[in-house]
Coordinates of C-alpha atoms in Angstrom, one line a residue:
M1 CA 193.7 -9.2 12.8
S2 CA 191.1 -11.6 11.4
S3 CA 190.9 -15.1 12.8
P4 CA 192.0 -17.9 10.5
Q5 CA 189.1 -19.6 8.6
K6 CA 188.2 -23.0 9.8
V7 CA 189.0 -25.7 7.2
P8 CA 185.9 -27.8 6.5
D9 CA 186.2 -31.5 7.2
F10 CA 186.1 -34.1 4.4
K11 CA 182.5 -35.0 5.1
T12 CA 181.3 -31.4 4.9
V13 CA 183.1 -31.0 1.6
R14 CA 181.6 -34.1 0.2
L15 CA 178.1 -33.2 1.4
G16 CA 178.5 -29.9 -0.5
K17 CA 179.4 -31.9 -3.6
L18 CA 176.4 -34.2 -3.1
K19 CA 174.2 -31.1 -2.9
E20 CA 175.6 -29.7 -6.1
I21 CA 175.3 -33.1 -7.9
I22 CA 171.6 -33.2 -7.0
K23 CA 171.2 -29.5 -8.0
R24 CA 172.5 -30.4 -11.5
G25 CA 169.8 -33.0 -11.9
V26 CA 172.0 -36.1 -11.4
N27 CA 170.8 -39.0 -9.2
P28 CA 173.8 -39.8 -7.0
Y29 CA 172.4 -43.2 -6.1
P30 CA 170.8 -44.8 -9.2
S31 CA 169.6 -48.4 -9.2
Q32 CA 170.6 -49.7 -12.6
V33 CA 174.1 -50.6 -13.8
K34 CA 175.0 -51.7 -17.3
R35 CA 178.3 -53.6 -16.9
T36 CA 179.7 -55.8 -19.7
H37 CA 182.9 -56.9 -18.1
A38 CA 184.6 -57.3 -14.7
C39 CA 188.0 -55.6 -14.4
Q40 CA 190.0 -58.8 -14.4
E41 CA 188.0 -60.2 -17.4
A42 CA 188.8 -57.0 -19.4
L43 CA 192.5 -57.4 -18.5
F44 CA 192.5 -61.1 -19.4
N45 CA 190.9 -60.4 -22.8
F46 CA 192.9 -57.2 -23.3
K47 CA 194.5 -58.2 -26.7
K48 CA 191.2 -59.2 -28.3
L49 CA 189.2 -56.2 -26.9
S50 CA 191.9 -53.6 -27.6
L51 CA 192.8 -54.6 -31.2
K52 CA 189.2 -54.5 -32.3
E53 CA 188.5 -51.4 -30.2
I54 CA 185.5 -53.0 -28.6
V55 CA 183.6 -50.7 -26.4
I56 CA 183.2 -52.1 -22.9
T57 CA 181.6 -51.0 -19.7
L58 CA 183.1 -51.5 -16.2
A59 CA 181.7 -50.7 -12.8
G60 CA 183.5 -50.3 -9.4
R61 CA 185.0 -48.1 -6.8
L62 CA 187.5 -45.3 -7.7
K63 CA 190.6 -46.0 -5.7
S64 CA 192.8 -43.1 -6.9
I65 CA 192.5 -39.9 -8.9
R66 CA 195.6 -38.2 -10.4
L67 CA 194.6 -34.9 -12.2
H68 CA 196.9 -33.5 -14.9
G69 CA 195.3 -30.4 -16.3
G70 CA 192.9 -31.5 -18.9
S71 CA 193.4 -35.2 -18.2
C72 CA 193.3 -37.6 -15.4
F73 CA 194.5 -41.1 -14.6
S74 CA 192.7 -43.1 -11.9
H75 CA 192.1 -46.7 -10.8
L76 CA 188.8 -48.5 -10.7
E77 CA 188.4 -51.6 -8.5
D78 CA 185.7 -54.2 -8.5
G79 CA 185.4 -57.6 -6.8
S80 CA 187.8 -59.2 -9.4
G81 CA 190.6 -56.7 -9.4
K82 CA 191.8 -53.2 -10.4
I83 CA 192.3 -51.4 -13.8
Q84 CA 193.6 -48.0 -14.8
L85 CA 191.3 -45.4 -16.3
Y86 CA 192.2 -42.4 -18.4
F87 CA 189.8 -39.4 -18.6
R88 CA 190.5 -36.7 -21.2
K89 CA 188.8 -33.3 -21.3
N90 CA 188.6 -32.9 -25.1
L91 CA 187.0 -36.3 -25.4
L92 CA 184.4 -36.0 -22.6
N93 CA 183.5 -32.3 -23.2
Q94 CA 182.7 -32.7 -26.9
E95 CA 179.0 -33.2 -26.3
D96 CA 176.7 -31.0 -24.4
R97 CA 176.2 -33.3 -21.4
I98 CA 176.1 -32.7 -17.6
M99 CA 178.5 -35.4 -16.6
N100 CA 181.6 -34.3 -18.5
Y101 CA 185.2 -33.9 -17.6
D102 CA 184.6 -30.8 -15.5
F103 CA 181.9 -32.6 -13.5
F104 CA 184.4 -35.4 -12.8
R105 CA 187.2 -33.1 -11.8
D106 CA 185.0 -31.0 -9.5
L107 CA 182.5 -33.4 -8.0
I108 CA 183.9 -37.0 -8.1
D109 CA 186.1 -38.3 -5.3
T110 CA 188.1 -41.4 -4.5
G111 CA 185.6 -43.9 -2.9
D112 CA 182.8 -43.1 -5.3
F113 CA 181.4 -45.9 -7.4
L114 CA 181.3 -45.3 -11.2
E115 CA 180.1 -47.0 -14.3
V116 CA 182.7 -46.3 -17.1
T117 CA 182.5 -47.0 -20.8
G118 CA 185.3 -46.9 -23.3
T119 CA 188.0 -48.8 -25.2
L120 CA 191.2 -50.4 -24.0
F121 CA 194.7 -49.3 -24.8
K122 CA 198.3 -49.4 -23.5
T123 CA 200.0 -46.3 -22.1
K124 CA 203.6 -45.4 -23.0
K125 CA 204.7 -47.3 -19.8
G126 CA 202.8 -50.3 -21.0
E127 CA 199.9 -50.3 -18.5
K128 CA 196.6 -51.7 -19.7
T129 CA 194.1 -48.8 -19.5
L130 CA 190.5 -47.9 -20.3
L131 CA 190.1 -44.7 -22.3
V132 CA 186.9 -43.4 -20.8
K133 CA 184.3 -42.1 -23.3
D134 CA 181.4 -41.9 -21.0
Y135 CA 180.8 -42.4 -17.3
K136 CA 178.0 -42.5 -14.7
L137 CA 178.0 -41.9 -11.0
L138 CA 176.6 -45.0 -9.2
S139 CA 177.1 -44.1 -5.5
K140 CA 178.6 -40.9 -3.9
S141 CA 180.8 -41.6 -0.9
L142 CA 180.6 -39.2 1.9
A143 CA 183.7 -40.3 3.9
P144 CA 187.2 -40.6 2.6
L145 CA 189.0 -43.9 2.1
P146 CA 191.7 -45.0 4.5
E147 CA 194.4 -44.2 1.8
K148 CA 194.1 -40.6 2.9
W149 CA 196.2 -41.8 5.9
H150 CA 198.3 -44.2 3.9
G151 CA 196.3 -47.3 4.6
L152 CA 194.5 -48.7 7.5
K153 CA 196.9 -50.2 10.1
E154 CA 195.4 -49.7 13.5
I155 CA 194.2 -53.2 14.7
E156 CA 191.2 -51.8 16.7
I157 CA 189.8 -49.9 13.7
R158 CA 190.5 -52.8 11.3
Y159 CA 188.3 -55.1 13.4
R160 CA 185.6 -52.6 14.2
K161 CA 185.4 -51.3 10.6
R162 CA 186.0 -54.4 8.6
Y163 CA 184.6 -52.8 5.5
L164 CA 187.4 -50.2 5.5
D165 CA 190.0 -53.0 6.3
L166 CA 188.8 -54.9 3.1
I167 CA 189.0 -51.7 1.1
A168 CA 192.5 -50.7 2.3
N169 CA 194.2 -54.0 2.7
P170 CA 193.9 -56.4 -0.2
E171 CA 195.6 -59.2 1.7
V172 CA 192.7 -59.2 4.2
K173 CA 190.3 -59.8 1.4
R174 CA 192.4 -62.7 0.2
I175 CA 192.3 -64.3 3.7
F176 CA 188.5 -64.4 3.6
Q177 CA 188.4 -65.6 0.0
K178 CA 190.6 -68.5 1.2
R179 CA 188.3 -69.0 4.2
S180 CA 185.4 -69.4 1.8
L181 CA 187.4 -71.9 -0.3
I182 CA 188.4 -73.9 2.8
I183 CA 184.8 -74.3 3.9
K184 CA 183.6 -75.1 0.3
T185 CA 186.4 -77.7 -0.1
L186 CA 185.6 -79.3 3.3
R187 CA 181.9 -79.5 2.4
S188 CA 182.8 -81.0 -1.0
L189 CA 185.1 -83.6 0.6
L190 CA 182.4 -84.7 3.2
D191 CA 179.8 -84.9 0.4
N192 CA 182.1 -87.0 -1.7
Y193 CA 182.6 -89.4 1.3
G194 CA 178.9 -89.9 1.4
F195 CA 178.0 -87.6 4.4
I196 CA 174.6 -85.8 4.3
E197 CA 174.6 -82.1 5.3
V198 CA 171.9 -81.3 7.9
E199 CA 170.8 -78.4 10.0
T200 CA 170.0 -78.6 13.8
P201 CA 168.6 -76.0 16.2
I202 CA 170.6 -73.0 17.3
L203 CA 168.0 -72.1 19.9
Q204 CA 167.9 -75.0 22.4
L205 CA 166.0 -75.8 25.6
I206 CA 169.1 -77.5 27.0
P207 CA 172.5 -76.7 25.7
G208 CA 174.8 -79.7 25.3
G209 CA 177.6 -81.3 23.4
A210 CA 180.5 -79.4 25.1
I211 CA 181.9 -78.2 28.4
A212 CA 181.1 -74.5 28.1
Q213 CA 179.0 -71.7 29.5
P214 CA 176.0 -70.9 27.2
F215 CA 174.3 -67.7 26.3
I216 CA 170.7 -67.4 27.4
T217 CA 167.8 -65.6 25.7
H218 CA 164.0 -65.4 26.1
H219 CA 161.2 -66.3 23.7
Y220 CA 158.3 -63.9 24.6
A221 CA 155.5 -65.7 22.7
L222 CA 156.2 -69.0 24.6
D223 CA 157.4 -67.2 27.7
L224 CA 160.4 -69.5 27.6
D225 CA 164.1 -69.2 28.3
L226 CA 166.2 -70.7 25.6
Y227 CA 170.0 -71.1 25.1
L228 CA 172.2 -70.5 22.0
R229 CA 173.8 -73.8 21.2
I230 CA 177.3 -74.5 22.3
A231 CA 177.6 -77.4 19.9
P232 CA 175.2 -79.3 17.5
E233 CA 176.4 -82.7 18.8
L234 CA 173.4 -84.1 20.7
Y235 CA 171.0 -83.3 17.8
L236 CA 173.3 -84.9 15.3
K237 CA 173.5 -88.0 17.4
K238 CA 169.7 -88.1 17.5
L239 CA 169.8 -88.3 13.7
I240 CA 172.2 -91.3 13.9
M241 CA 169.6 -92.9 16.2
G242 CA 167.0 -92.1 13.6
G243 CA 168.7 -94.1 10.9
F244 CA 171.1 -91.7 9.2
E245 CA 174.6 -93.2 9.1
K246 CA 176.7 -90.3 7.9
V247 CA 175.7 -86.7 8.8
Y248 CA 177.5 -83.4 9.2
E249 CA 176.7 -79.7 9.9
I250 CA 178.8 -76.5 9.3
G251 CA 177.5 -73.6 11.3
R252 CA 177.8 -71.2 14.2
S253 CA 178.0 -72.1 17.8
F254 CA 178.1 -69.8 20.8
R255 CA 180.0 -70.0 24.1
N256 CA 179.9 -67.4 26.8
E257 CA 183.6 -67.4 27.5
G258 CA 186.6 -65.1 27.4
I259 CA 188.0 -63.6 24.3
D260 CA 191.6 -64.1 23.2
W261 CA 193.7 -64.9 20.2
S262 CA 192.1 -68.4 19.9
H263 CA 188.6 -67.8 21.3
N264 CA 185.6 -65.8 20.1
P265 CA 182.1 -66.1 21.7
E266 CA 180.6 -67.1 18.3
F267 CA 182.6 -69.3 16.1
T268 CA 182.1 -71.8 13.2
L269 CA 182.1 -75.6 13.8
C270 CA 182.0 -78.5 11.4
E271 CA 180.8 -81.6 13.2
F272 CA 180.3 -85.0 11.5
Y273 CA 179.1 -88.3 12.8
W274 CA 179.7 -91.8 11.3
A275 CA 177.7 -94.9 12.4
Y276 CA 179.5 -98.2 12.9
K277 CA 182.9 -96.6 13.3
D278 CA 185.1 -96.0 16.4
Y279 CA 187.6 -93.4 17.3
Q280 CA 190.6 -95.4 15.8
E281 CA 188.9 -95.6 12.4
L282 CA 187.9 -91.9 12.7
M283 CA 191.5 -91.0 13.5
D284 CA 192.6 -92.4 10.2
F285 CA 189.7 -90.8 8.3
T286 CA 190.2 -87.4 9.9
E287 CA 193.9 -87.5 9.1
E288 CA 193.1 -88.3 5.5
L289 CA 190.4 -85.6 5.4
V290 CA 192.7 -82.9 6.6
V291 CA 195.5 -84.0 4.3
N292 CA 193.2 -83.9 1.3
L293 CA 191.8 -80.5 2.3
I294 CA 195.3 -79.0 2.6
K295 CA 196.4 -80.5 -0.8
K296 CA 193.4 -78.9 -2.5
I297 CA 194.0 -75.5 -0.8
N298 CA 197.8 -75.3 -0.9
D299 CA 198.8 -77.7 -3.6
N300 CA 201.3 -79.3 -1.2
L301 CA 201.4 -80.4 2.5
K302 CA 203.7 -77.7 3.7
V303 CA 202.1 -74.9 5.7
R304 CA 203.9 -71.7 7.0
Y305 CA 202.5 -70.7 10.5
K306 CA 204.2 -68.5 13.0
N307 CA 207.7 -68.7 11.4
N308 CA 207.5 -72.5 11.2
I309 CA 206.9 -74.8 8.3
L310 CA 204.4 -77.4 9.3
D311 CA 204.6 -80.7 7.3
F312 CA 201.2 -82.5 7.2
T313 CA 202.6 -85.5 5.3
K314 CA 201.1 -88.7 6.7
P315 CA 201.4 -90.5 9.0
W316 CA 201.4 -88.1 11.9
P317 CA 202.9 -89.2 15.3
R318 CA 200.3 -90.4 17.8
K319 CA 200.7 -90.2 21.6
T320 CA 198.3 -91.0 24.5
F321 CA 197.4 -88.1 26.8
K322 CA 199.3 -89.9 29.6
E323 CA 202.4 -90.3 27.5
A324 CA 202.3 -86.6 26.2
V325 CA 201.8 -85.2 29.7
K326 CA 204.5 -87.4 31.2
E327 CA 206.9 -86.3 28.5
G328 CA 206.0 -82.6 28.9
S329 CA 205.8 -82.3 32.6
G330 CA 207.2 -85.4 34.2
I331 CA 203.7 -86.0 35.8
D332 CA 202.0 -89.4 35.5
V333 CA 198.3 -88.7 35.7
T334 CA 197.6 -92.3 36.7
K335 CA 199.8 -92.1 39.8
I336 CA 199.1 -88.8 41.4
T337 CA 196.5 -87.5 43.8
R338 CA 194.6 -84.3 43.2
L339 CA 196.5 -82.6 46.1
D340 CA 199.9 -83.6 44.7
L341 CA 198.9 -82.5 41.2
I342 CA 198.0 -79.0 42.5
K343 CA 201.3 -78.8 44.4
K344 CA 203.3 -79.7 41.3
M345 CA 201.3 -77.4 39.0
K346 CA 201.9 -74.5 41.4
K347 CA 205.6 -75.3 41.6
M348 CA 205.7 -75.2 37.8
K349 CA 203.8 -71.8 37.9
I350 CA 200.9 -73.1 35.8
E351 CA 198.0 -70.7 36.0
S352 CA 194.8 -72.5 37.0
D353 CA 191.7 -72.4 39.2
Y354 CA 193.0 -74.7 41.9
K355 CA 189.5 -75.1 43.4
A356 CA 188.2 -76.5 40.1
D357 CA 187.6 -80.2 39.3
L358 CA 190.1 -82.5 37.8
N359 CA 188.9 -81.8 34.2
K360 CA 190.2 -78.2 34.4
L361 CA 193.4 -79.1 36.2
Y362 CA 194.2 -81.7 33.6
D363 CA 193.3 -79.3 30.8
D364 CA 195.5 -76.5 32.1
L365 CA 198.4 -78.9 32.8
Y366 CA 198.1 -80.3 29.3
K367 CA 197.8 -76.9 27.5
D368 CA 200.8 -75.5 29.4
T369 CA 203.2 -78.4 29.1
V370 CA 202.0 -80.2 25.9
R371 CA 199.7 -78.4 23.5
N372 CA 201.4 -75.0 23.4
K373 CA 204.8 -76.7 22.6
I374 CA 203.5 -78.9 19.7
I375 CA 204.5 -77.5 16.3
Q376 CA 204.3 -80.4 13.8
P377 CA 200.9 -82.2 13.6
V378 CA 200.4 -84.8 16.3
I379 CA 197.4 -86.8 17.4
I380 CA 196.8 -87.0 21.1
Y381 CA 194.4 -89.7 22.2
D382 CA 192.9 -91.5 25.2
Y383 CA 192.0 -88.7 27.6
P384 CA 191.1 -88.9 31.3
I385 CA 187.4 -89.7 31.8
E386 CA 187.0 -86.4 33.8
M387 CA 187.7 -84.5 30.5
E388 CA 185.0 -85.9 28.4
P389 CA 181.5 -86.9 29.6
L390 CA 180.2 -87.9 26.2
A391 CA 182.8 -90.4 25.1
K392 CA 183.1 -94.1 25.5
K393 CA 185.5 -95.5 28.1
C394 CA 188.6 -97.3 26.9
E395 CA 188.0 -101.0 27.2
D396 CA 191.4 -101.7 28.7
N397 CA 191.3 -98.8 31.2
P398 CA 187.9 -97.3 32.2
N399 CA 189.6 -94.2 33.7
F400 CA 190.3 -93.0 30.2
V401 CA 188.0 -92.4 27.2
Q402 CA 188.3 -93.0 23.5
R403 CA 188.9 -89.4 22.5
F404 CA 191.5 -87.8 20.2
Q405 CA 192.6 -84.4 19.1
I406 CA 194.8 -83.1 16.2
I407 CA 197.4 -80.6 17.5
A408 CA 199.5 -78.4 15.1
G409 CA 201.2 -75.1 15.6
G410 CA 200.0 -75.1 19.2
L411 CA 196.4 -75.2 18.1
E412 CA 193.7 -77.8 18.9
L413 CA 192.1 -78.3 15.4
N414 CA 189.4 -80.8 16.4
K415 CA 187.9 -82.9 19.1
A416 CA 186.7 -86.4 18.3
Y417 CA 185.7 -89.6 20.1
S418 CA 183.8 -92.9 20.1
E419 CA 180.3 -91.7 21.1
L420 CA 178.9 -93.0 24.4
N421 CA 175.7 -95.0 23.5
D422 CA 175.0 -96.6 26.9
P423 CA 172.1 -94.6 28.3
Q424 CA 172.8 -95.6 31.9
D425 CA 176.5 -94.7 31.7
Q426 CA 175.5 -91.4 30.0
L427 CA 173.0 -90.6 32.8
E428 CA 175.6 -91.2 35.5
R429 CA 178.1 -88.9 33.7
F430 CA 175.4 -86.2 33.4
K431 CA 174.7 -86.6 37.1
E432 CA 178.4 -86.0 37.8
Q433 CA 178.3 -82.9 35.7
Q434 CA 175.2 -81.7 37.6
K435 CA 177.2 -82.0 40.9
L436 CA 179.8 -79.7 39.4
R437 CA 177.1 -77.2 38.3
K438 CA 175.8 -77.2 41.9
K439 CA 179.3 -76.4 43.1
G440 CA 179.3 -73.3 40.8
D441 CA 180.9 -74.7 37.6
K442 CA 179.0 -72.8 34.9
E443 CA 180.7 -74.8 32.1
A444 CA 179.6 -78.2 33.4
Q445 CA 177.0 -79.9 31.2
F446 CA 173.3 -79.9 31.9
L447 CA 171.3 -83.0 32.7
D448 CA 169.5 -83.7 29.4
L449 CA 166.8 -86.3 30.1
D450 CA 165.4 -86.0 26.5
F451 CA 168.8 -87.1 25.1
I452 CA 168.9 -90.0 27.6
E453 CA 165.4 -91.1 26.5
A454 CA 166.6 -91.0 22.9
L455 CA 169.6 -93.1 23.8
E456 CA 167.2 -95.7 25.4
Y457 CA 165.8 -96.3 22.0
G458 CA 169.3 -97.3 20.9
M459 CA 172.2 -95.7 19.0
P460 CA 174.6 -97.8 17.0
P461 CA 178.3 -97.7 17.6
C462 CA 179.3 -94.3 16.3
A463 CA 182.3 -91.9 16.1
G464 CA 182.0 -88.1 15.9
C465 CA 184.4 -85.3 15.2
G466 CA 184.2 -81.5 15.6
I467 CA 186.6 -79.3 13.6
G468 CA 187.0 -75.6 14.6
I469 CA 186.8 -73.9 11.2
D470 CA 188.3 -70.6 12.5
R471 CA 191.4 -72.2 13.9
L472 CA 191.8 -74.3 10.8
V473 CA 191.6 -71.1 8.7
M474 CA 194.1 -69.4 11.0
L475 CA 196.6 -72.2 10.4
L476 CA 196.1 -72.3 6.6
T477 CA 196.4 -68.6 6.2
G478 CA 199.3 -68.1 8.6
V479 CA 197.7 -65.5 10.9
N480 CA 198.0 -65.3 14.7
S481 CA 194.5 -64.4 15.9
L482 CA 191.0 -65.5 15.3
K483 CA 190.0 -61.9 14.8
E484 CA 191.9 -62.0 11.5
V485 CA 189.7 -64.8 10.1
I486 CA 186.3 -63.8 11.5
L487 CA 184.8 -61.0 9.4
F488 CA 183.1 -59.3 12.4
P489 CA 184.7 -60.6 15.6
T490 CA 183.0 -59.8 19.0
L491 CA 184.4 -56.6 20.4
K492 CA 183.5 -54.5 23.4
P493 CA 181.7 -51.4 22.1
K494 CA 183.1 -47.9 22.6
E495 CA 180.0 -46.8 24.4
K496 CA 180.9 -43.2 24.9
R497 CA 181.8 -42.8 21.2
I498 CA 178.4 -44.4 20.2
L499 CA 176.5 -42.2 22.7
D500 CA 178.2 -39.0 21.5
K501 CA 177.4 -39.8 17.8
T502 CA 173.8 -40.6 18.7
K503 CA 173.4 -37.3 20.6
A504 CA 175.0 -35.4 17.7
I505 CA 172.4 -36.8 15.3
F506 CA 169.4 -35.9 17.4
N507 CA 170.7 -32.5 18.5

């Protein structure tokens, strides 16, 4: 009894087709494309193009092939949309040409990129369709599209192979189109308010501007250790010192921290700084900025997020940090010792590093009892001084600083404050941070004497704000994880899989 023949895998089959295509004298990867219309443009102008039988040329990826003897219906997709194609043997085989109907039937697969030329018509079912009179192979695909397995659903594969995710799931593409629109709109709004867009270093000698652990790298020509920035803040404030009054930057920042639904080691920040303003004025401005952004993106101020309808209609409620924590936990942060705070947090089963400084204890208490429970937009302001070493003290209570955050849907959308411009006070705050670093706190801020020197030349009263773009996009697209709004999120590699593939190539 003969053993059953091994069925060749998809890639082997397609490699065989590629070999045959080349054998027939066809270049499977040509450079030039002659496209007259995008798919959506052809559909939009269908009446005019079809009535006059205007010959048009489209280009895109084949998403389906349905063979019916001597004819075939398929769909072609480009960046604008999708259109149906109709191939007919008696039309394509009339001339003596290599790329005829039989070539299409035998050697073309879903996933291939084609240039197709023809005229538009409507099928009996009323679907707008291109009758193909000529076609050209633009790129032969060697791997099958996810549709072979009824779409791409596995989360792990979706994030690792975002290109397949975009091909298989149109709604994912729409999320990133909306992300682009959000950033473009935010940039336009800041420009219209008179802010100047600038660029500051990503490689920094001393990382500053946030409480976070940095990534470190090495520059070989200078034999110098450098850090990836954790925030652009200190450089932007130097520009305020230099005479700019309104500046902003939209760009990547990097923090060597854990990964979860709301954190990714590299993320996009928008930070803007405004001279001669304080945090109260910036509170009003940022509220207005977010409202105008949502109006332009959604046409109204209602946003669906995690089965809730968030209403961003002004004015939003405002609470001090002290009031919010007292309301959420019953703890008055102005009347409790560190030891009693730890006892109460343990009793409430709040996870925290109980050996850490007050900043982390306050932060964990606040996140557990306040932030995570806020659904509708709220502004929390006046934070304990331990939580922000770069903000001005409140004039009526120096134990708190002039900082505020917008919270909605359990997300912190921004961090903003009146910028500390007293060099002596800033130096003392940096020294306190250094003490924490010596105790092992890798997130505490570095002592930046260059920034202190810059402050000594004078900085006007100033307010600054940082908006987390990824979290804002999460909120406005209604998804539950940053990985859904970052095209290529940071993931732990499948080392064995990569090693096996590498060995296979070289063996």
